[in-house]
Short mmCIF file of C-alpha atoms in Angstrom, two decimals:
data_model
loop_
_atom_site.label_atom_id
_atom_site.label_comp_id
_atom_site.label_asym_id
_atom_site.label_seq_id
_atom_site.Cartn_x
_atom_site.Cartn_y
_atom_site.Cartn_z
CA MET A 32 135.16 81.24 192.96
CA ILE A 33 134.36 84.87 192.18
CA ASP A 34 134.32 84.64 188.40
CA LEU A 35 135.42 87.83 186.63
CA ARG A 36 136.74 86.08 183.54
CA SER A 37 133.84 87.33 181.43
CA ASP A 38 130.24 88.49 181.58
CA THR A 39 129.39 85.30 179.65
CA VAL A 40 129.75 83.11 182.76
CA THR A 41 126.40 84.00 184.32
CA LYS A 42 123.87 81.24 184.96
CA PRO A 43 120.08 81.46 184.60
CA THR A 44 118.31 82.63 187.72
CA PRO A 45 115.34 80.65 189.13
CA GLU A 46 113.03 83.41 187.92
CA MET A 47 114.45 83.21 184.41
CA LEU A 48 114.11 79.42 184.35
CA LYS A 49 110.46 79.70 185.41
CA PHE A 50 109.83 82.25 182.67
CA MET A 51 111.42 79.90 180.13
CA THR A 52 109.27 76.93 181.13
CA GLU A 53 106.11 79.01 180.72
CA ALA A 54 106.98 80.14 177.18
CA GLU A 55 104.65 79.21 174.35
CA VAL A 56 106.76 77.52 171.68
CA GLY A 57 106.55 76.26 168.10
CA ASP A 58 108.92 75.37 165.28
CA ASP A 59 111.06 78.37 164.37
CA VAL A 60 112.31 76.83 161.11
CA PHE A 61 108.66 77.04 160.03
CA ALA A 62 108.53 80.56 161.56
CA SER A 63 105.81 79.30 163.89
CA ASP A 64 107.35 79.87 167.33
CA PRO A 65 105.21 82.70 168.76
CA THR A 66 107.66 83.61 171.51
CA VAL A 67 110.66 84.11 169.24
CA ASN A 68 108.52 85.87 166.63
CA ALA A 69 107.27 88.35 169.21
CA PHE A 70 110.75 88.87 170.63
CA GLU A 71 112.28 89.51 167.19
CA LYS A 72 109.57 92.09 166.53
CA ARG A 73 110.11 93.73 169.92
CA MET A 74 113.87 94.05 169.48
CA ALA A 75 113.54 95.37 165.92
CA GLU A 76 111.10 98.03 167.09
CA MET A 77 113.28 98.91 170.08
CA PHE A 78 116.28 99.59 167.86
CA GLY A 79 114.36 101.20 165.03
CA MET A 80 115.01 98.42 162.51
CA GLU A 81 112.59 96.62 160.19
CA ALA A 82 113.17 93.04 161.33
CA GLY A 83 115.18 90.73 163.57
CA LEU A 84 116.54 87.19 163.45
CA PHE A 85 117.32 85.24 166.63
CA VAL A 86 120.54 83.22 166.36
CA PRO A 87 122.67 81.07 168.68
CA SER A 88 125.68 83.40 168.97
CA GLY A 89 127.09 86.84 168.34
CA THR A 90 129.59 85.36 165.92
CA MET A 91 126.79 83.94 163.78
CA SER A 92 124.93 87.24 163.92
CA ASN A 93 128.00 89.22 162.86
CA GLN A 94 128.80 86.79 160.08
CA LEU A 95 125.25 86.82 158.75
CA CYS A 96 125.51 90.60 158.57
CA VAL A 97 128.83 90.36 156.76
CA SER A 98 127.43 87.87 154.28
CA VAL A 99 124.29 89.78 153.33
CA LEU A 100 126.20 93.04 152.90
CA THR A 101 129.08 91.78 150.74
CA GLN A 102 130.13 89.92 147.61
CA PRO A 103 133.24 87.70 147.31
CA GLY A 104 136.34 89.85 146.92
CA ASP A 105 134.94 92.73 149.00
CA GLU A 106 136.70 94.25 152.00
CA ILE A 107 135.53 95.29 155.47
CA ILE A 108 137.16 98.13 157.39
CA ILE A 109 137.36 97.56 161.14
CA ASP A 110 139.54 98.54 164.08
CA GLU A 111 142.46 96.16 164.60
CA LEU A 112 141.01 95.18 168.00
CA GLY A 113 137.57 94.35 166.58
CA HIS A 114 135.86 91.07 167.45
CA ILE A 115 135.12 90.17 163.82
CA PHE A 116 138.84 90.43 163.07
CA ASN A 117 140.22 88.77 166.21
CA TYR A 118 137.74 86.30 167.64
CA GLU A 119 135.62 84.78 164.88
CA SER A 120 138.04 82.19 163.52
CA GLY A 121 138.57 83.89 160.17
CA ALA A 122 134.90 83.35 159.38
CA ALA A 123 134.53 86.34 157.06
CA ALA A 124 137.09 84.84 154.70
CA HIS A 125 135.79 81.29 155.01
CA LEU A 126 132.05 81.93 154.85
CA SER A 127 131.78 85.04 152.67
CA SER A 128 135.11 85.14 150.77
CA VAL A 129 135.84 88.69 151.90
CA GLN A 130 138.85 90.15 153.61
CA ILE A 131 139.20 92.48 156.56
CA ARG A 132 141.29 95.63 156.57
CA PRO A 133 142.23 96.44 160.18
CA VAL A 134 142.80 100.06 161.14
CA LYS A 135 144.74 101.16 164.21
CA GLY A 136 142.26 103.25 166.15
CA ASN A 137 142.05 104.28 169.79
CA ARG A 138 140.93 101.64 172.32
CA GLY A 139 139.11 99.71 169.62
CA LYS A 140 137.40 102.76 168.11
CA ILE A 141 138.01 104.15 164.63
CA ASN A 142 137.25 107.69 163.51
CA ARG A 143 136.23 109.24 160.21
CA GLU A 144 139.72 110.33 159.16
CA GLN A 145 141.30 106.92 159.75
CA THR A 146 138.45 105.12 158.07
CA GLU A 147 138.30 107.33 155.00
CA ALA A 148 142.01 106.80 154.43
CA ALA A 149 141.42 103.04 154.30
CA ILE A 150 138.64 103.13 151.69
CA ARG A 151 139.84 101.58 148.43
CA THR A 152 139.49 102.80 144.88
CA TYR A 153 137.51 100.63 142.50
CA ASN A 154 140.31 99.40 140.27
CA ASP A 155 140.06 95.84 139.02
CA TRP A 156 143.06 94.89 141.14
CA ASP A 157 141.71 96.33 144.38
CA PRO A 158 139.49 94.55 146.86
CA HIS A 159 136.35 96.67 146.94
CA THR A 160 135.52 98.33 150.24
CA ARG A 161 131.95 97.43 151.07
CA VAL A 162 131.43 97.70 154.83
CA ILE A 163 132.57 99.87 157.72
CA ALA A 164 132.19 97.83 160.92
CA VAL A 165 132.43 99.05 164.51
CA GLU A 166 132.17 97.33 167.89
CA ASN A 167 130.30 99.04 170.73
CA THR A 168 131.44 98.63 173.44
CA THR A 169 134.93 97.52 172.49
CA ASN A 170 136.09 94.30 174.12
CA LYS A 171 139.85 94.50 173.61
CA GLY A 172 139.55 98.26 173.96
CA GLY A 173 138.40 97.85 177.56
CA GLY A 174 134.70 98.59 177.20
CA ALA A 175 135.03 101.92 175.40
CA CYS A 176 131.82 103.44 174.00
CA TYR A 177 131.17 105.37 170.81
CA SER A 178 129.39 108.70 171.17
CA LYS A 179 126.46 109.71 168.98
CA GLU A 180 128.67 112.16 167.14
CA GLU A 181 131.31 109.54 166.36
CA LEU A 182 128.75 107.09 165.00
CA ILE A 183 127.01 109.77 162.93
CA GLU A 184 130.34 110.73 161.34
CA LEU A 185 131.09 107.13 160.38
CA SER A 186 127.56 106.51 159.14
CA ASN A 187 127.70 109.64 157.01
CA LEU A 188 131.05 108.54 155.63
CA ALA A 189 129.57 105.20 154.65
CA ASP A 190 126.69 106.96 152.88
CA GLU A 191 129.06 109.29 151.03
CA HIS A 192 131.01 106.34 149.63
CA ASP A 193 127.99 104.08 149.04
CA LEU A 194 129.13 101.65 151.75
CA TYR A 195 127.26 99.73 154.42
CA PHE A 196 127.67 100.43 158.14
CA HIS A 197 127.59 97.45 160.53
CA LEU A 198 127.38 97.75 164.31
CA ASP A 199 128.63 94.82 166.39
CA GLY A 200 126.63 95.52 169.52
CA ALA A 201 127.74 92.54 171.58
CA ARG A 202 127.74 94.88 174.61
CA ILE A 203 125.39 97.53 173.24
CA TRP A 204 123.40 97.32 176.47
CA ASN A 205 126.46 98.45 178.42
CA ALA A 206 127.00 101.29 175.93
CA MET A 207 123.38 102.39 176.32
CA THR A 208 123.71 102.28 180.12
CA ALA A 209 126.95 104.28 180.15
CA THR A 210 126.03 106.93 177.56
CA GLY A 211 122.27 107.21 177.89
CA ILE A 212 121.92 106.80 174.13
CA GLU A 213 118.47 105.51 173.20
CA PRO A 214 118.40 102.20 171.29
CA GLU A 215 116.49 103.57 168.30
CA PHE A 216 119.40 105.92 167.56
CA TYR A 217 121.58 102.95 166.62
CA GLY A 218 119.03 101.85 164.05
CA SER A 219 119.12 105.32 162.50
CA VAL A 220 122.85 105.09 161.73
CA ALA A 221 123.48 101.38 161.04
CA ASP A 222 122.42 99.13 158.18
CA THR A 223 122.86 96.00 160.29
CA ILE A 224 123.20 95.50 164.03
CA SER A 225 124.17 92.47 166.09
CA ILE A 226 122.94 92.45 169.70
CA CYS A 227 123.81 89.85 172.33
CA PHE A 228 121.79 88.56 175.28
CA SER A 229 124.30 86.12 176.82
CA LYS A 230 126.85 88.62 178.14
CA GLY A 231 125.98 91.19 180.79
CA LEU A 232 122.26 90.58 180.42
CA GLY A 233 122.77 87.02 181.65
CA ALA A 234 120.74 84.93 179.21
CA PRO A 235 122.25 81.45 178.68
CA VAL A 236 122.23 81.60 174.86
CA GLY A 237 121.38 83.95 172.07
CA SER A 238 122.03 86.96 169.90
CA MET A 239 119.99 88.74 167.27
CA MET A 240 120.64 90.23 163.87
CA LEU A 241 118.69 93.42 163.16
CA ALA A 242 118.37 94.72 159.62
CA SER A 243 115.97 95.43 156.77
CA LYS A 244 113.33 92.83 155.92
CA GLU A 245 115.22 92.06 152.71
CA HIS A 246 118.48 91.37 154.52
CA ILE A 247 116.75 89.30 157.19
CA LYS A 248 115.04 87.17 154.53
CA LYS A 249 118.42 86.34 153.01
CA ALA A 250 119.96 85.78 156.45
CA ARG A 251 117.24 83.29 157.45
CA ARG A 252 118.30 80.98 154.65
CA LEU A 253 121.98 81.41 155.49
CA ARG A 254 121.23 80.70 159.15
CA LYS A 255 119.69 77.39 158.12
CA MET A 256 122.61 76.63 155.79
CA TRP A 257 125.10 77.27 158.59
CA GLY A 258 123.27 75.01 161.05
CA GLY A 259 121.55 77.74 163.04
CA GLY A 260 117.96 76.84 162.20
CA MET A 261 116.45 75.85 165.55
CA ARG A 262 113.10 74.40 166.54
CA GLN A 263 111.40 75.30 169.84
CA VAL A 264 113.77 78.21 170.28
CA GLY A 265 111.15 80.21 172.13
CA LEU A 266 112.57 78.70 175.31
CA LEU A 267 115.80 80.59 174.67
CA ALA A 268 114.11 83.70 173.35
CA ALA A 269 112.09 83.81 176.57
CA ALA A 270 115.31 83.82 178.60
CA ALA A 271 116.65 86.68 176.50
CA ASP A 272 113.37 88.57 176.82
CA TYR A 273 113.43 88.12 180.59
CA ALA A 274 117.03 89.33 180.69
CA VAL A 275 116.28 92.51 178.75
CA GLU A 276 113.32 93.29 180.98
CA ASN A 277 114.91 92.46 184.35
CA HIS A 278 118.70 92.55 184.10
CA LEU A 279 119.34 95.61 181.95
CA PRO A 280 118.71 97.96 184.91
CA LEU A 281 121.42 96.12 186.89
CA MET A 282 124.21 97.12 184.53
CA GLU A 283 124.69 100.48 186.17
CA GLU A 284 125.84 98.65 189.31
CA ASP A 285 128.25 96.53 187.23
CA HIS A 286 129.83 99.72 185.95
CA LYS A 287 130.15 101.20 189.44
CA ARG A 288 131.83 98.04 190.71
CA ALA A 289 134.23 98.07 187.77
CA MET A 290 135.27 101.61 188.66
CA GLN A 291 135.81 100.61 192.29
CA LEU A 292 138.13 97.83 191.15
CA ALA A 293 139.98 100.26 188.89
CA GLU A 294 140.51 102.61 191.83
CA ALA A 295 141.91 99.76 193.95
CA VAL A 296 144.23 98.72 191.13
CA SER A 297 145.37 102.31 190.72
CA GLY A 298 146.33 102.47 194.39
CA ASN A 299 148.64 99.44 194.27
CA PRO A 300 152.14 99.96 192.75
CA ALA A 301 152.16 96.30 191.68
CA PHE A 302 149.72 97.29 188.93
CA GLU A 303 149.32 99.97 186.29
CA ILE A 304 146.07 101.38 184.94
CA ASN A 305 144.70 104.52 183.30
CA ILE A 306 141.54 104.90 185.33
CA ASP A 307 140.03 107.20 182.69
CA THR A 308 139.71 104.21 180.34
CA VAL A 309 137.13 102.47 182.53
CA GLU A 310 133.73 103.35 181.07
CA THR A 311 131.60 100.26 181.50
CA ASN A 312 131.95 96.78 183.05
CA ILE A 313 135.43 95.89 181.75
CA VAL A 314 138.66 96.68 183.61
CA ILE A 315 141.95 96.12 181.79
CA PHE A 316 145.16 96.69 183.71
CA ASP A 317 148.85 95.80 183.56
CA THR A 318 151.22 94.25 186.03
CA ALA A 319 154.26 96.31 186.91
CA ASP A 320 156.78 93.45 186.96
CA GLU A 321 155.23 89.97 187.04
CA ALA A 322 153.74 87.97 184.21
CA ALA A 323 149.97 88.18 184.09
CA VAL A 324 149.57 84.40 184.37
CA ASP A 325 151.59 84.36 187.60
CA VAL A 326 149.47 87.09 189.15
CA LEU A 327 146.29 85.34 188.06
CA LYS A 328 147.44 82.08 189.62
CA LYS A 329 147.81 83.86 192.96
CA PHE A 330 144.40 85.49 192.53
CA GLU A 331 142.88 82.08 191.84
CA GLU A 332 144.38 80.67 195.01
CA GLN A 333 142.34 83.31 196.84
CA GLY A 334 139.14 82.47 194.98
CA ILE A 335 139.19 85.09 192.23
CA ALA A 336 139.23 84.35 188.50
CA MET A 337 140.26 86.85 185.81
CA ILE A 338 141.89 86.27 182.41
CA PRO A 339 145.20 87.23 180.81
CA PHE A 340 144.85 89.76 178.00
CA GLY A 341 148.54 89.92 177.14
CA PRO A 342 151.90 88.96 178.68
CA LYS A 343 151.48 91.55 181.44
CA THR A 344 147.84 92.51 180.93
CA ILE A 345 144.77 91.32 182.85
CA ARG A 346 141.06 91.72 182.14
CA ALA A 347 138.29 91.64 184.75
CA THR A 348 134.67 91.81 183.62
CA PHE A 349 131.76 92.50 185.93
CA HIS A 350 128.23 91.09 185.71
CA PHE A 351 125.14 91.06 187.89
CA GLN A 352 126.10 87.79 189.62
CA VAL A 353 129.11 89.48 191.23
CA GLY A 354 127.64 91.39 194.14
CA ASP A 355 128.95 93.85 196.71
CA GLU A 356 130.21 91.15 199.07
CA ASP A 357 132.17 89.55 196.23
CA LEU A 358 133.51 92.94 195.23
CA GLU A 359 134.82 93.63 198.74
CA LYS A 360 136.81 90.41 198.69
CA VAL A 361 138.26 91.27 195.27
CA LEU A 362 139.19 94.75 196.47
CA ASP A 363 140.91 93.38 199.58
CA VAL A 364 142.99 90.96 197.50
CA VAL A 365 143.96 93.62 194.94
CA ARG A 366 144.85 96.23 197.56
CA SER A 367 147.00 93.82 199.57
CA TYR A 368 148.72 92.19 196.60
CA GLY A 369 152.49 92.43 196.37
#
């Protein structure tokens, strides 16, 4: 099966597994795992932040950021397609007693004007706006990237209103690859960042929260409270470290393959797509007449897996374990469909 359901489906390579087995480990709850300590320091320096905290998932990383930045009764502004709003099981309300105010942006991206209009006054009866959160790249927005200028505008807006700015960088590596933006720039505009290693980079597990030393200190205790305190986690940090070093350069090919699929989809009247929306490794397209699940069933019969993203919408996501030979088969099926 050629698996394009997500970039989370990759499996560790033999080289990655060897690197993991050679990692020096300790007990991370005691902060004595040298591999994870070194990796946290490396990622913090890469993104221009003071400190990092390795965690099991992007959801935990995002929610730790939410928790350290807010008080109960606060509100977070985010695009209506944002991961924190759609795919984290209502965790912000459950774990931090805050609510989310979704804004209708463009392909998962919000701008200064839309965001400023959503900022609350500080009446007793208002939830207090505390955080502006963005996702880069946008998942439900089809892998759209923020530009430097867009992020600077939102960061400045947060500063003007004494708010925090959080960056959900689940696919920040794809954004960096597509835009050429250097990682340290993101640390210059954001108060907290979540980065993920288990999507396009291909590590089996792991994300990291990046923030000030003060926020990381608070988050360490919350991580333990929420069941995320791990022991010889250097094994997993080693996989993530290997992925950053060896798989990041492969993302450019993922993006090229995604565009080739988009072009094939565009050439078949059974489908509809705006090819200009394909920026990274995600391709979202619509069916002209059939239900998405019916199309996907036929794709699966020919050895191709994608996922429904709406009644007539399909998402395909590329990763380094889908090569050129796989791509050619996908293109043949898409071109001949109907």
